[in-house]
């Protein structure tokens, strides 16, 4: 298939496919007429890359999965290098989740403080104004 058909079937753009090619993730095969040619295996590579990117993997992190598929394995995560990337990504996600928990706790505490202050009547303080009413 040609690049336009591959892009359409993969749900991406020809520009993206050329970029993957420039990064060495997609093979650069050409027909005698000079057109790029691709096969079903190339579609699997693109689908693997896009799935991983949807999960938050950067493009370079997809390389072991692509290489695993190119080596003839039925799945991109069947190789030790791919499993190592999964492990690193899980560690990264665990750290981000913990950071978000800390931030959530701090925001919750700020909200509780602000609500308590807002509910306390301060003598002589200005009345709150709501500018939404018009």
mmCIF file of C-alpha atoms in Angstrom, residues 17-95:
data_model
loop_
_atom_site.group_PDB
_atom_site.id
_atom_site.type_symbol
_atom_site.label_atom_id
_atom_site.label_comp_id
_atom_site.label_asym_id
_atom_site.label_seq_id
_atom_site.Cartn_x
_atom_site.Cartn_y
_atom_site.Cartn_z
ATOM 1 C CA UNK A 17 4.384 8.562 8.933
ATOM 2 C CA UNK A 18 7.251 10.435 7.304
ATOM 3 C CA UNK A 19 8.351 11.581 10.745
ATOM 4 C CA UNK A 20 8.298 7.987 12.039
ATOM 5 C CA UNK A 21 10.350 7.027 8.996
ATOM 6 C CA UNK A 22 12.888 9.784 9.704
ATOM 7 C CA UNK A 23 13.209 8.489 13.282
ATOM 8 C CA UNK A 24 13.838 4.946 12.057
ATOM 9 C CA UNK A 25 10.594 3.526 13.424
ATOM 10 C CA UNK A 26 9.002 2.857 10.052
ATOM 11 C CA UNK A 27 10.920 1.223 7.202
ATOM 12 C CA UNK A 28 11.654 3.343 4.149
ATOM 13 C CA UNK A 29 10.922 1.005 1.250
ATOM 14 C CA UNK A 30 10.349 2.426 -2.205
ATOM 15 C CA UNK A 31 8.808 0.943 -5.328
ATOM 16 C CA UNK A 32 10.562 1.284 -8.689
ATOM 17 C CA UNK A 33 8.459 4.391 -9.363
ATOM 18 C CA UNK A 34 9.864 6.030 -6.201
ATOM 19 C CA UNK A 35 6.680 5.819 -4.130
ATOM 20 C CA UNK A 36 6.898 4.620 -0.557
ATOM 21 C CA UNK A 37 5.373 1.179 -0.106
ATOM 22 C CA UNK A 38 4.054 -0.437 3.043
ATOM 23 C CA UNK A 39 2.468 -3.701 4.112
ATOM 24 C CA UNK A 40 0.264 -5.044 6.904
ATOM 25 C CA UNK A 41 3.306 -5.404 9.165
ATOM 26 C CA UNK A 42 3.919 -1.675 8.855
ATOM 27 C CA UNK A 43 0.312 -1.032 9.830
ATOM 28 C CA UNK A 44 0.874 -3.134 12.968
ATOM 29 C CA UNK A 45 3.952 -1.028 13.788
ATOM 30 C CA UNK A 46 1.955 2.189 13.500
ATOM 31 C CA UNK A 47 -0.889 0.787 15.574
ATOM 32 C CA UNK A 48 1.587 -0.240 18.276
ATOM 33 C CA UNK A 49 3.194 3.207 18.308
ATOM 34 C CA UNK A 50 -0.157 5.000 18.453
ATOM 35 C CA UNK A 51 -1.499 2.769 21.240
ATOM 36 C CA UNK A 52 1.581 3.376 23.359
ATOM 37 C CA UNK A 53 1.462 7.110 22.704
ATOM 38 C CA UNK A 54 -2.206 7.115 23.751
ATOM 39 C CA UNK A 55 -0.974 5.596 27.049
ATOM 40 C CA UNK A 56 1.490 8.469 27.475
ATOM 41 C CA UNK A 57 4.658 6.853 26.134
ATOM 42 C CA UNK A 58 6.937 9.206 24.243
ATOM 43 C CA UNK A 59 8.003 8.238 20.751
ATOM 44 C CA UNK A 60 11.429 6.945 21.763
ATOM 45 C CA UNK A 61 9.849 4.698 24.408
ATOM 46 C CA UNK A 62 7.970 2.905 21.614
ATOM 47 C CA UNK A 63 11.186 1.821 19.885
ATOM 48 C CA UNK A 64 11.665 -1.498 21.778
ATOM 49 C CA UNK A 65 8.086 -2.490 20.968
ATOM 50 C CA UNK A 66 8.578 -1.680 17.280
ATOM 51 C CA UNK A 67 11.861 -3.587 17.203
ATOM 52 C CA UNK A 68 10.177 -6.551 18.873
ATOM 53 C CA UNK A 69 7.495 -6.634 16.164
ATOM 54 C CA UNK A 70 10.125 -6.251 13.448
ATOM 55 C CA UNK A 71 11.985 -9.236 14.907
ATOM 56 C CA UNK A 72 8.915 -11.333 14.126
ATOM 57 C CA UNK A 73 7.306 -11.584 17.538
ATOM 58 C CA UNK A 74 3.495 -11.704 17.547
ATOM 59 C CA UNK A 75 3.266 -8.774 19.972
ATOM 60 C CA UNK A 76 5.423 -5.743 20.558
ATOM 61 C CA UNK A 77 5.624 -6.437 24.264
ATOM 62 C CA UNK A 78 6.943 -9.979 23.939
ATOM 63 C CA UNK A 79 10.588 -8.910 24.321
ATOM 64 C CA UNK A 80 12.605 -8.131 27.475
ATOM 65 C CA UNK A 81 13.371 -4.556 26.345
ATOM 66 C CA UNK A 82 9.653 -3.827 25.979
ATOM 67 C CA UNK A 83 8.952 -5.240 29.422
ATOM 68 C CA UNK A 84 11.671 -2.988 30.854
ATOM 69 C CA UNK A 85 9.961 0.041 29.298
ATOM 70 C CA UNK A 86 6.645 -1.044 30.847
ATOM 71 C CA UNK A 87 8.329 -1.305 34.251
ATOM 72 C CA UNK A 88 9.914 2.154 33.934
ATOM 73 C CA UNK A 89 6.612 3.659 32.830
ATOM 74 C CA UNK A 90 4.751 2.092 35.767
ATOM 75 C CA UNK A 91 7.331 3.552 38.161
ATOM 76 C CA UNK A 92 6.912 6.945 36.526
ATOM 77 C CA UNK A 93 3.122 6.701 36.772
ATOM 78 C CA UNK A 94 3.325 5.675 40.432
ATOM 79 C CA UNK A 95 5.456 8.755 41.181
#
